[in-house]
Coordinates of C-alpha atoms in Angstrom, one line a residue:
M140 CA -89.5 -110.1 -98.0
R141 CA -87.1 -109.6 -95.1
P142 CA -83.4 -110.0 -95.6
L143 CA -82.0 -113.5 -94.8
R144 CA -80.3 -112.5 -91.6
E145 CA -83.3 -110.6 -90.3
R146 CA -85.5 -113.7 -91.0
I147 CA -83.1 -115.8 -89.0
V148 CA -83.1 -113.5 -86.1
V149 CA -87.0 -113.4 -86.1
K150 CA -87.1 -117.2 -86.2
A151 CA -84.6 -117.4 -83.3
R152 CA -86.6 -114.9 -81.3
A153 CA -89.8 -116.9 -82.0
G154 CA -88.0 -120.0 -80.7
W155 CA -87.1 -118.3 -77.5
M156 CA -90.7 -117.1 -77.0
G157 CA -92.0 -120.6 -77.2
M158 CA -89.7 -122.0 -74.6
G159 CA -91.7 -121.4 -71.5
R160 CA -93.2 -124.9 -71.2
G161 CA -90.2 -126.5 -69.5
A162 CA -86.5 -127.1 -69.3
G163 CA -86.7 -129.8 -72.0
S164 CA -88.5 -127.5 -74.4
T165 CA -86.0 -124.8 -73.5
A166 CA -83.1 -126.9 -74.6
L167 CA -84.9 -128.1 -77.7
G168 CA -85.9 -124.6 -78.8
L169 CA -82.4 -123.2 -78.3
F170 CA -80.6 -126.0 -80.1
Q171 CA -82.9 -126.2 -83.0
I172 CA -81.6 -122.8 -84.0
L173 CA -78.0 -123.4 -82.9
P174 CA -76.9 -125.1 -86.2
V175 CA -78.2 -122.1 -88.1
F176 CA -75.8 -119.8 -86.3
L177 CA -72.9 -122.3 -86.6
C178 CA -73.3 -122.1 -90.4
I179 CA -74.3 -118.5 -91.0
F180 CA -72.2 -116.9 -88.3
P181 CA -69.2 -119.1 -87.8
S182 CA -67.4 -116.3 -85.9
V183 CA -69.6 -116.8 -82.9
T184 CA -67.0 -119.1 -81.3
S185 CA -63.9 -116.9 -81.9
P186 CA -63.4 -114.8 -79.8
C187 CA -67.1 -114.8 -78.7
K188 CA -67.8 -117.8 -76.5
I189 CA -71.6 -117.7 -76.6
L190 CA -71.9 -121.3 -77.8
K191 CA -70.0 -122.4 -74.7
C192 CA -72.7 -120.6 -72.5
N193 CA -75.4 -122.3 -74.6
S194 CA -73.9 -125.7 -74.1
E195 CA -73.5 -125.3 -70.4
F196 CA -77.1 -124.2 -70.0
W197 CA -78.4 -127.1 -72.1
A198 CA -76.3 -129.6 -70.1
A199 CA -77.7 -128.2 -66.9
T200 CA -81.3 -128.5 -67.9
S201 CA -81.4 -131.4 -70.3
G202 CA -82.4 -134.0 -67.7
T203 CA -85.9 -132.7 -67.2
H204 CA -88.7 -132.5 -69.8
H205 CA -91.5 -131.1 -67.6
L206 CA -90.9 -128.2 -65.2
G207 CA -92.8 -128.7 -61.9
A208 CA -92.9 -126.2 -59.1
E209 CA -90.2 -128.2 -57.2
E210 CA -87.8 -127.8 -60.1
A211 CA -88.3 -124.1 -60.6
P212 CA -85.5 -123.0 -58.2
E213 CA -83.0 -125.3 -59.9
F214 CA -84.0 -124.0 -63.3
C215 CA -83.7 -120.4 -62.1
T216 CA -80.2 -121.2 -60.8
A217 CA -79.3 -122.5 -64.2
L218 CA -80.7 -119.4 -65.9
R219 CA -78.7 -117.1 -63.6
A220 CA -75.5 -119.1 -64.4
Y221 CA -76.4 -118.7 -68.1
A222 CA -76.8 -115.0 -67.6
H223 CA -73.5 -114.7 -65.7
C224 CA -71.8 -116.6 -68.6
T225 CA -73.1 -114.2 -71.2
R226 CA -72.0 -111.2 -69.2
R227 CA -68.4 -112.6 -69.0
T228 CA -68.3 -112.9 -72.8
A229 CA -70.2 -109.6 -73.5
R230 CA -67.1 -107.6 -74.5
T231 CA -66.1 -110.0 -77.3
C232 CA -69.7 -110.6 -78.5
R233 CA -70.8 -107.1 -79.5
G234 CA -72.8 -107.2 -82.7
D235 CA -73.1 -111.0 -82.5
L236 CA -76.6 -112.1 -83.3
A237 CA -76.5 -115.4 -81.5
Y238 CA -75.3 -113.6 -78.4
H239 CA -78.0 -111.0 -78.4
S240 CA -80.7 -113.6 -79.1
A241 CA -79.4 -115.5 -76.0
V242 CA -79.5 -112.4 -73.8
H243 CA -83.1 -111.6 -74.8
G244 CA -84.1 -115.2 -74.4
I245 CA -82.7 -115.3 -70.9
D246 CA -84.7 -112.2 -69.9
D247 CA -87.9 -113.7 -71.4
L248 CA -87.4 -117.0 -69.4
M249 CA -86.6 -115.1 -66.2
V250 CA -90.0 -113.4 -66.5
Q251 CA -91.9 -116.6 -67.5
H252 CA -90.6 -118.6 -64.6
N253 CA -90.7 -115.8 -62.1
C254 CA -86.9 -116.1 -61.5
S255 CA -85.0 -113.4 -59.5
K256 CA -81.9 -112.1 -61.0
D257 CA -80.3 -112.2 -57.6
G258 CA -79.5 -115.6 -56.2
P259 CA -77.2 -118.6 -56.5
T260 CA -75.4 -119.2 -59.8
S261 CA -73.8 -122.6 -59.2
Q262 CA -72.0 -124.1 -62.1
P263 CA -74.2 -126.2 -64.4
R264 CA -74.0 -129.9 -63.8
L265 CA -72.5 -131.9 -66.6
R266 CA -74.8 -134.2 -68.5
T267 CA -73.9 -137.8 -67.7
L268 CA -75.0 -141.0 -69.3
P269 CA -77.2 -143.3 -67.2
P270 CA -75.4 -146.4 -65.7
G271 CA -74.9 -149.1 -68.3
D272 CA -74.9 -146.7 -71.2
S273 CA -71.1 -146.7 -71.6
Q274 CA -71.6 -149.2 -74.4
E275 CA -74.3 -149.4 -77.0
R276 CA -77.7 -150.4 -75.7
S277 CA -78.7 -154.1 -76.1
D278 CA -81.7 -153.0 -78.1
S279 CA -79.7 -150.8 -80.4
P280 CA -80.7 -151.4 -84.1
E281 CA -78.2 -153.5 -86.0
I282 CA -78.0 -150.7 -88.6
C283 CA -76.3 -148.6 -86.0
H284 CA -73.2 -150.8 -85.9
Y285 CA -71.6 -150.6 -89.3
E286 CA -69.6 -153.8 -89.1
K287 CA -72.4 -155.9 -87.6
S288 CA -74.8 -154.7 -90.4
F289 CA -72.7 -156.7 -92.9
H290 CA -74.0 -160.1 -93.5
K291 CA -71.8 -163.1 -92.9
H292 CA -71.5 -163.8 -96.6
S293 CA -70.5 -160.2 -97.4
A294 CA -66.9 -159.1 -97.7
A295 CA -65.4 -157.2 -94.8
P296 CA -65.4 -153.4 -95.4
N297 CA -62.2 -151.7 -96.6
Y298 CA -61.0 -148.9 -94.4
T299 CA -58.9 -145.9 -95.3
H300 CA -57.2 -143.0 -93.5
C301 CA -56.9 -139.2 -93.9
G302 CA -54.8 -136.9 -91.7
L303 CA -54.0 -133.2 -91.5
F304 CA -51.3 -131.7 -89.3
G305 CA -48.5 -129.2 -89.1
D306 CA -47.9 -126.5 -91.8
P307 CA -50.3 -128.1 -92.9
H308 CA -49.5 -131.5 -94.3
L309 CA -52.3 -133.7 -95.8
R310 CA -52.4 -137.4 -96.2
T311 CA -55.4 -138.3 -98.4
F312 CA -57.6 -141.3 -98.4
T313 CA -55.5 -142.5 -101.4
D314 CA -52.2 -142.2 -99.4
T315 CA -51.1 -139.1 -101.4
F316 CA -49.0 -136.9 -99.2
Q317 CA -49.1 -133.1 -99.8
T318 CA -47.9 -129.9 -98.2
C319 CA -50.4 -127.1 -98.7
K320 CA -51.0 -123.4 -98.1
V321 CA -54.9 -123.6 -97.9
Q322 CA -55.3 -120.5 -95.8
G323 CA -58.8 -119.8 -94.5
A324 CA -61.7 -122.3 -94.4
W325 CA -61.5 -125.5 -96.4
P326 CA -63.6 -128.7 -96.4
L327 CA -61.7 -131.9 -95.5
I328 CA -64.7 -134.3 -95.8
D329 CA -68.1 -133.7 -97.3
N330 CA -70.3 -136.8 -97.8
N331 CA -73.8 -138.1 -97.0
Y332 CA -73.0 -138.7 -93.4
L333 CA -70.7 -136.0 -92.1
N334 CA -68.9 -132.8 -93.0
V335 CA -65.5 -131.7 -91.7
Q336 CA -64.1 -128.2 -92.2
V337 CA -60.9 -126.7 -91.1
T338 CA -59.7 -123.1 -90.8
N339 CA -56.0 -122.5 -91.3
T340 CA -54.3 -119.3 -90.2
P341 CA -50.8 -117.9 -90.7
V342 CA -48.3 -119.1 -88.1
L343 CA -46.2 -115.8 -88.3
P344 CA -47.2 -112.4 -89.7
G345 CA -46.3 -112.2 -93.4
S346 CA -45.5 -115.9 -93.5
S347 CA -46.8 -118.5 -96.1
A348 CA -46.8 -121.1 -93.3
T349 CA -50.3 -121.8 -92.0
A350 CA -51.7 -124.3 -89.4
T351 CA -55.1 -125.4 -88.4
S352 CA -56.7 -123.1 -85.8
K353 CA -60.3 -124.3 -86.0
L354 CA -62.2 -127.5 -86.8
T355 CA -65.9 -128.1 -87.3
I356 CA -67.4 -131.6 -87.6
I357 CA -71.1 -132.1 -88.4
F358 CA -72.5 -135.6 -88.0
K359 CA -75.8 -135.7 -89.9
S360 CA -78.9 -137.2 -88.5
F361 CA -79.1 -140.9 -89.5
Q362 CA -82.2 -143.0 -89.3
E363 CA -82.9 -144.4 -85.8
C364 CA -79.3 -144.1 -84.8
V365 CA -78.2 -140.5 -84.1
D366 CA -79.5 -136.9 -84.2
Q367 CA -77.5 -134.3 -86.0
K368 CA -74.5 -133.3 -83.8
V369 CA -71.9 -130.5 -84.2
Y370 CA -68.4 -130.7 -82.8
Q371 CA -66.2 -127.6 -82.8
A372 CA -62.6 -127.1 -81.6
E373 CA -60.3 -124.2 -81.9
M374 CA -57.0 -122.9 -80.5
D375 CA -56.9 -123.4 -76.7
E376 CA -60.3 -125.0 -76.6
L377 CA -60.7 -128.7 -77.3
P378 CA -64.1 -129.7 -75.8
A379 CA -64.9 -133.2 -74.7
A380 CA -68.5 -132.8 -75.8
F381 CA -70.6 -131.7 -78.8
A382 CA -71.7 -128.1 -79.1
D383 CA -75.0 -128.9 -77.3
G384 CA -73.1 -130.3 -74.3
S385 CA -73.9 -134.0 -75.0
K386 CA -71.4 -136.8 -75.4
N387 CA -73.4 -139.1 -77.5
G388 CA -75.8 -139.1 -80.5
G389 CA -78.9 -137.9 -78.7
D390 CA -82.1 -139.7 -77.7
K391 CA -82.5 -142.3 -80.4
H392 CA -82.1 -146.1 -79.8
G393 CA -78.6 -146.1 -81.3
A394 CA -77.4 -142.9 -79.7
N395 CA -74.3 -144.5 -78.2
S396 CA -73.1 -145.5 -81.6
L397 CA -71.7 -142.0 -81.7
K398 CA -69.6 -141.1 -78.6
I399 CA -66.8 -138.7 -77.6
T400 CA -64.0 -139.8 -75.3
E401 CA -61.5 -137.5 -73.8
K402 CA -58.1 -139.2 -73.8
V403 CA -56.0 -136.2 -72.5
S404 CA -57.8 -133.2 -71.1
G405 CA -57.5 -130.3 -73.5
Q406 CA -55.1 -132.1 -75.7
H407 CA -56.6 -135.3 -77.2
I408 CA -60.2 -136.4 -77.9
E409 CA -61.5 -139.4 -79.9
I410 CA -64.9 -139.6 -81.6
Q411 CA -66.3 -143.1 -82.4
A412 CA -69.1 -143.1 -85.0
K413 CA -69.8 -146.9 -85.1
Y414 CA -72.9 -146.5 -87.2
I415 CA -70.7 -145.4 -90.1
G416 CA -67.6 -147.4 -89.0
T417 CA -65.6 -144.2 -88.4
T418 CA -63.0 -143.1 -85.8
I419 CA -61.9 -139.5 -85.6
V420 CA -58.9 -138.3 -83.5
V421 CA -58.5 -134.6 -82.8
R422 CA -55.5 -133.2 -80.9
Q423 CA -54.2 -129.8 -79.8
V424 CA -50.4 -129.7 -80.1
G425 CA -48.9 -126.4 -79.1
R426 CA -51.4 -123.8 -80.3
Y427 CA -52.7 -125.7 -83.3
L428 CA -55.0 -128.7 -84.1
T429 CA -54.4 -132.0 -85.8
F430 CA -57.0 -134.2 -87.4
A431 CA -57.0 -137.9 -88.3
V432 CA -59.8 -140.2 -89.4
R433 CA -60.4 -143.9 -90.2
M434 CA -63.3 -144.5 -92.5
P435 CA -64.8 -147.2 -94.7
E436 CA -64.3 -146.7 -98.4
E437 CA -68.1 -147.0 -98.9
V438 CA -68.6 -144.0 -96.6
V439 CA -65.8 -142.1 -98.1
N440 CA -67.4 -142.3 -101.5
A441 CA -71.0 -141.7 -100.4
V442 CA -71.5 -138.4 -102.2
E443 CA -74.7 -137.7 -104.0
D444 CA -73.3 -135.1 -106.3
R445 CA -69.9 -136.4 -107.4
D446 CA -69.1 -133.1 -109.1
S447 CA -68.8 -131.5 -105.7
Q448 CA -66.0 -133.9 -104.7
G449 CA -63.5 -131.3 -106.0
L450 CA -64.0 -129.6 -102.7
Y451 CA -63.3 -132.7 -100.6
L452 CA -59.6 -132.4 -99.7
C453 CA -59.2 -135.8 -98.0
L454 CA -60.4 -137.4 -101.2
R455 CA -59.1 -135.1 -103.9
G456 CA -56.1 -133.4 -102.3
C457 CA -55.2 -129.8 -102.4
P458 CA -55.5 -127.8 -105.6
L459 CA -52.3 -127.4 -107.5
N460 CA -52.0 -123.7 -106.8
Q461 CA -52.2 -124.4 -103.1
Q462 CA -49.5 -127.1 -103.0
I463 CA -45.9 -126.5 -101.7
D464 CA -43.0 -128.7 -103.0
F465 CA -41.1 -129.0 -99.7
Q466 CA -38.7 -131.6 -101.1
T467 CA -37.4 -129.0 -103.5
F468 CA -37.1 -126.6 -100.6
R469 CA -35.3 -129.2 -98.6
S470 CA -32.7 -129.8 -101.3
A471 CA -32.2 -126.1 -101.7
Q472 CA -31.6 -125.8 -97.9
A473 CA -29.1 -128.5 -97.9
A474 CA -27.2 -127.1 -100.9
E475 CA -27.2 -123.5 -99.8
G476 CA -25.1 -123.8 -96.7
R477 CA -27.8 -125.6 -94.7
T478 CA -29.3 -122.3 -93.5
R479 CA -32.9 -121.6 -92.4
R480 CA -35.4 -120.5 -94.9
K481 CA -35.7 -116.7 -95.5
G482 CA -37.4 -114.7 -98.2
P483 CA -39.1 -111.4 -98.9
S484 CA -42.5 -112.8 -97.8
L485 CA -41.4 -114.5 -94.7
Q486 CA -40.6 -113.2 -91.3
A487 CA -37.7 -114.8 -89.4
P488 CA -39.1 -117.5 -87.0
P489 CA -38.6 -117.0 -83.3
E490 CA -36.1 -119.8 -83.0
A491 CA -33.5 -120.1 -85.8
F492 CA -33.1 -123.8 -86.8
T493 CA -30.4 -124.7 -89.3
Y494 CA -31.0 -127.6 -91.6
E495 CA -28.7 -129.8 -89.5
S496 CA -30.3 -128.8 -86.1
A497 CA -33.8 -129.3 -87.5
T498 CA -33.0 -132.8 -88.8
A499 CA -31.3 -133.7 -85.5
K500 CA -34.4 -132.5 -83.5
C501 CA -36.8 -134.4 -85.7
R502 CA -34.8 -137.6 -85.3
E503 CA -35.5 -137.5 -81.6
K504 CA -39.2 -138.5 -82.3
L505 CA -39.1 -139.7 -85.9
P506 CA -36.1 -142.0 -86.5
V507 CA -37.3 -143.1 -89.9
E508 CA -36.6 -140.5 -92.6
D509 CA -40.0 -140.8 -94.3
L510 CA -42.4 -138.0 -95.3
Y511 CA -43.4 -137.4 -91.7
F512 CA -39.8 -136.8 -90.8
Q513 CA -39.3 -134.5 -93.8
S514 CA -42.4 -132.5 -93.0
C515 CA -41.1 -132.1 -89.4
V516 CA -37.8 -130.6 -90.8
F517 CA -39.8 -128.4 -93.1
D518 CA -42.0 -127.1 -90.3
L519 CA -39.1 -126.4 -87.9
L520 CA -37.3 -124.4 -90.7
T521 CA -40.3 -122.4 -91.6
T522 CA -41.8 -121.7 -88.2
G523 CA -39.1 -122.3 -85.6
D524 CA -41.7 -123.9 -83.3
V525 CA -40.7 -127.3 -81.8
N526 CA -44.4 -128.1 -81.3
F527 CA -44.6 -128.8 -85.0
M528 CA -42.1 -131.7 -84.4
L529 CA -44.6 -133.1 -81.9
A530 CA -47.5 -132.6 -84.4
A531 CA -45.7 -134.8 -86.9
Y532 CA -44.9 -137.4 -84.3
Y533 CA -48.5 -137.6 -83.1
A534 CA -49.8 -137.7 -86.7
F535 CA -47.7 -140.7 -87.3
E536 CA -48.9 -142.3 -84.1
D537 CA -52.4 -141.8 -85.3
V538 CA -51.6 -143.4 -88.6
K539 CA -50.3 -146.5 -86.8
M540 CA -53.5 -146.7 -84.9
L541 CA -55.9 -145.9 -87.7
H542 CA -54.4 -147.2 -91.0
S543 CA -55.6 -150.6 -92.0
N544 CA -52.6 -151.5 -94.1
K545 CA -49.5 -151.7 -91.9
D546 CA -47.3 -151.9 -94.9
K547 CA -48.2 -148.3 -95.9
L548 CA -47.6 -146.5 -92.6
H549 CA -44.4 -144.9 -93.9
L550 CA -44.5 -142.8 -97.1
Y551 CA -41.3 -142.0 -98.9
E552 CA -42.3 -140.5 -102.3
R553 CA -44.5 -137.7 -103.3
T554 CA -45.0 -135.5 -106.4
R555 CA -46.3 -132.0 -106.5
D556 CA -49.0 -133.0 -109.0
L557 CA -52.1 -134.8 -107.8
A558 CA -52.4 -138.5 -108.4
P559 CA -54.2 -139.6 -111.6
G560 CA -58.0 -139.0 -111.2
N561 CA -57.5 -136.6 -108.3
A562 CA -57.6 -133.4 -110.2
A563 CA -60.5 -131.2 -109.4
P564 CA -63.3 -131.2 -112.1
S565 CA -62.4 -128.8 -114.9
G566 CA -66.0 -127.6 -115.1
L567 CA -65.9 -126.3 -111.5
P568 CA -65.9 -122.5 -111.4
Q569 CA -62.6 -121.1 -110.1
S570 CA -64.2 -119.3 -107.1
P571 CA -62.5 -119.0 -103.7
P572 CA -63.1 -122.4 -101.9
A573 CA -64.3 -120.6 -98.8
L574 CA -67.2 -119.1 -100.9
W575 CA -68.2 -122.6 -102.1
V576 CA -68.2 -123.9 -98.5
A577 CA -70.2 -121.0 -97.3
L578 CA -72.8 -121.4 -100.1
L579 CA -73.1 -125.2 -99.4
C580 CA -73.5 -124.6 -95.6
L581 CA -75.9 -121.8 -96.2
S582 CA -78.1 -124.0 -98.4
Q583 CA -78.2 -126.7 -95.8
C584 CA -79.0 -124.3 -93.0
W585 CA -81.8 -122.7 -95.1
L586 CA -83.4 -126.0 -95.7
G587 CA -83.4 -126.5 -91.9
L588 CA -85.3 -123.3 -91.5
L589 CA -88.1 -124.3 -93.9

């Protein structure tokens, strides 16, 4: 029996070898194996940008399903652009299996389609939706619109909100507000319809302050509505498309019940998943990412194995050993001469905020002294980065847009302990959370290979 990684590479290679029938089959073969690399080799997007090259090639060739003689020059142009893109990222992709699979696949396709390596390499055209597809199709199944699928005599769905921003601060679906360490990869949402995972990295060397540097969202295939779609964002790269270059849910009748909209280029995108009544907002503020979601309670709790919900931060909150009591820290700062935070494990931030200057700065955007204001003060004192003030401001703006209960927009009280019923199951092994995420993702990917 071959080792797992070797079997994956063999399967990827076989996928490439079967892609000589046309541009449509090319895209299909490549992106059937793409989710495998997303799960098994998450490092392929940082700093290696091979997925970006894959997406551009798929977007350039996805409009055709049969390759005629008249289309061969256009396909060869797209292949040369693909090859050029891989060469640009070669230095950062050494040893990356997805990269080497793509390089070999390009060579195979060049031979199969008699493409010259010399010639035009125009930028791939972006995949656009046909006219009239800006909204859901008129024949879209009712099941692909969550609210419309409710019968008139049924009660309207209850919506809830979760958000993650700053150092990082977490507002759970139960309106519990926590400040957490959670360095590394952590799952925010894990239910029957989608998975959301964030990666948090230290803001300063030697600092306990972390912020979100990478975000992965997997929308699972759902009946006749959408195909499985993967969205990935990281520092300085906030795409306005899924990893395969598309902006909707695929080729099914209800494909436009899942759509990405770019609000501000490189800074703000919104994903509407109407088939599950969900809205997701992702922003880049400064160098780091923020996340906010509005989701029906029915979808929030749609988990087959409820014992695994201990890994679901938006529902369960951060583990006790990962929480930071910033209110105690705030009181200590005010009592100890209102000086910025220092300690043996922290490096001095680049800009020295005092407690007074931090509160004054945060009042510019957050006049109400709620937990968003307090988190802003905490972040300025621990990082010295004014972009964290903007992160708190935009997080509250997202709450105003997404939270269904306008009386609960501001939060003023928190405790370090989790709310009753929010403790992780005692029977769950105390292994590193990243390991559990990797095992879960690995099992899902392996099922896809069978």
